[in-house]
Amino acid sequence: MDDLYQQLTLAEAFGHTALLMFLYFLLLALILLLASLFNQKYAGLLADTVLIILGTVSTSVKADWMWLFPMAQSIPWVHYEKYLSKPIFPIAGSYLYLCVICAALAAASLAAARRYQAGRT
């Protein structure tokens, strides 16, 4: 959150943070839903855990590959250089990344829900 005020107004920073974090948590929830629909709850939990851990590690060390994970996409202040207003990664790209993945997971969940049988192992 170093000097985010130099890049965005308070309202913009709050709005981006709230929306991106909502999309990130929605993505994690959709992974759990999809895994549950395939009766693989532990696989969903493992997938979420791996995404969170790899996202945390890569974002903490500011690795070049952190943009592959949704965590970096959901944190507005990592999108900008520390002291300049120059974006490192466009916020619009993060919205696109998260929305496309959430839409794909939602579509897969709807398809899986059509043939879901409760209690099936």
Tab-separated table of C-alpha atoms in Angstrom:
chain	number	residue	atom	x	y	z
A	1	MET	CA	0.000	0.000	0.000
A	2	ASP	CA	3.071	2.161	-0.321
A	3	ASP	CA	2.020	5.567	-1.565
A	4	LEU	CA	-1.100	4.408	-3.371
A	5	TYR	CA	-2.465	7.901	-2.834
A	6	GLN	CA	0.015	9.127	-5.464
A	7	GLN	CA	-1.645	6.981	-8.114
A	8	LEU	CA	-5.362	6.944	-7.223
A	9	THR	CA	-7.841	9.013	-5.274
A	10	LEU	CA	-9.194	7.527	-2.059
A	11	ALA	CA	-12.534	6.743	-3.714
A	12	GLU	CA	-10.837	5.056	-6.687
A	13	ALA	CA	-8.543	3.036	-4.451
A	14	PHE	CA	-11.460	1.914	-2.276
A	15	GLY	CA	-13.630	1.076	-5.286
A	16	HIS	CA	-10.928	-0.931	-7.054
A	17	THR	CA	-9.968	-2.738	-3.859
A	18	ALA	CA	-13.570	-3.673	-3.032
A	19	LEU	CA	-14.420	-4.872	-6.548
A	20	LEU	CA	-11.179	-6.764	-7.150
A	21	MET	CA	-11.322	-8.469	-3.750
A	22	PHE	CA	-14.972	-9.391	-4.396
A	23	LEU	CA	-13.979	-10.992	-7.707
A	24	TYR	CA	-11.048	-12.792	-6.048
A	25	PHE	CA	-13.254	-14.252	-3.301
A	26	LEU	CA	-15.910	-15.136	-5.890
A	27	LEU	CA	-13.258	-17.019	-7.872
A	28	LEU	CA	-12.217	-18.980	-4.775
A	29	ALA	CA	-15.864	-19.734	-3.937
A	30	LEU	CA	-16.599	-20.878	-7.491
A	31	ILE	CA	-13.651	-23.277	-7.343
A	32	LEU	CA	-15.102	-24.771	-4.156
A	33	LEU	CA	-18.576	-24.957	-5.727
A	34	LEU	CA	-17.320	-26.676	-8.865
A	35	ALA	CA	-15.289	-29.175	-6.867
A	36	SER	CA	-18.296	-29.848	-4.652
A	37	LEU	CA	-20.492	-30.496	-7.685
A	38	PHE	CA	-17.994	-33.147	-8.765
A	39	ASN	CA	-17.972	-34.564	-5.195
A	40	GLN	CA	-14.316	-33.557	-4.867
A	41	LYS	CA	-14.487	-31.060	-2.012
A	42	TYR	CA	-10.936	-31.738	-0.866
A	43	ALA	CA	-9.604	-31.133	-4.379
A	44	GLY	CA	-11.336	-27.739	-4.370
A	45	LEU	CA	-9.914	-26.916	-0.979
A	46	LEU	CA	-6.450	-27.961	-2.153
A	47	ALA	CA	-6.776	-25.862	-5.339
A	48	ASP	CA	-7.810	-22.783	-3.317
A	49	THR	CA	-4.986	-23.359	-0.836
A	50	VAL	CA	-2.389	-23.672	-3.586
A	51	LEU	CA	-3.676	-20.527	-5.328
A	52	ILE	CA	-3.575	-18.562	-2.076
A	53	ILE	CA	-0.111	-19.775	-1.034
A	54	LEU	CA	1.512	-19.323	-4.456
A	55	GLY	CA	-0.207	-15.957	-4.858
A	56	THR	CA	0.978	-14.789	-1.444
A	57	VAL	CA	4.559	-15.908	-1.992
A	58	SER	CA	4.855	-14.529	-5.518
A	59	THR	CA	3.251	-11.202	-4.585
A	60	SER	CA	5.364	-10.838	-1.427
A	61	VAL	CA	8.616	-11.211	-3.356
A	62	LYS	CA	7.208	-9.266	-6.339
A	63	ALA	CA	8.109	-12.063	-8.734
A	64	ASP	CA	7.515	-11.497	-12.433
A	65	TRP	CA	5.151	-14.492	-12.465
A	66	MET	CA	2.899	-13.108	-9.701
A	67	TRP	CA	0.467	-11.886	-12.382
A	68	LEU	CA	-0.414	-15.498	-13.167
A	69	PHE	CA	-2.228	-15.748	-9.823
A	70	PRO	CA	-5.473	-14.031	-8.846
A	71	MET	CA	-4.063	-12.618	-5.603
A	72	ALA	CA	-1.766	-10.143	-7.362
A	73	GLN	CA	-4.606	-9.244	-9.710
A	74	SER	CA	-6.785	-8.296	-6.728
A	75	ILE	CA	-4.370	-5.899	-4.965
A	76	PRO	CA	-4.435	-2.407	-6.529
A	77	TRP	CA	-1.172	-1.098	-5.082
A	78	VAL	CA	0.952	-3.797	-6.731
A	79	HIS	CA	-0.283	-2.513	-10.106
A	80	TYR	CA	1.844	0.652	-9.794
A	81	GLU	CA	5.466	1.551	-9.271
A	82	LYS	CA	6.219	2.701	-5.758
A	83	TYR	CA	6.916	6.385	-6.422
A	84	LEU	CA	5.830	6.994	-10.009
A	85	SER	CA	2.307	6.841	-11.328
A	86	LYS	CA	3.445	4.420	-14.002
A	87	PRO	CA	1.342	1.247	-14.008
A	88	ILE	CA	3.211	-2.046	-13.897
A	89	PHE	CA	0.081	-3.956	-14.950
A	90	PRO	CA	-3.192	-2.304	-16.034
A	91	ILE	CA	-6.063	-2.590	-13.563
A	92	ALA	CA	-8.436	-3.145	-16.496
A	93	GLY	CA	-6.411	-6.263	-17.297
A	94	SER	CA	-7.019	-7.540	-13.772
A	95	TYR	CA	-10.765	-7.004	-14.099
A	96	LEU	CA	-10.698	-8.877	-17.402
A	97	TYR	CA	-8.576	-11.704	-15.934
A	98	LEU	CA	-10.827	-12.184	-12.896
A	99	CYS	CA	-14.143	-11.750	-14.770
A	100	VAL	CA	-13.197	-14.238	-17.506
A	101	ILE	CA	-12.088	-16.878	-14.989
A	102	CYS	CA	-15.191	-16.323	-12.826
A	103	ALA	CA	-17.453	-16.557	-15.880
A	104	ALA	CA	-15.766	-19.779	-17.002
A	105	LEU	CA	-16.066	-21.295	-13.525
A	106	ALA	CA	-19.712	-20.210	-13.266
A	107	ALA	CA	-20.499	-21.752	-16.666
A	108	ALA	CA	-18.735	-24.973	-15.688
A	109	SER	CA	-20.653	-25.018	-12.394
A	110	LEU	CA	-23.982	-24.550	-14.169
A	111	ALA	CA	-23.163	-27.383	-16.544
A	112	ALA	CA	-22.097	-29.616	-13.659
A	113	ALA	CA	-25.206	-28.703	-11.648
A	114	ARG	CA	-27.460	-29.982	-14.434
A	115	ARG	CA	-26.137	-33.501	-14.011
A	116	TYR	CA	-25.424	-33.366	-10.269
A	117	GLN	CA	-26.849	-36.135	-8.112
A	118	ALA	CA	-26.834	-35.429	-4.397
A	119	GLY	CA	-25.150	-38.073	-2.270
A	120	ARG	CA	-23.386	-39.718	-5.204
A	121	THR	CA	-19.847	-40.783	-4.401
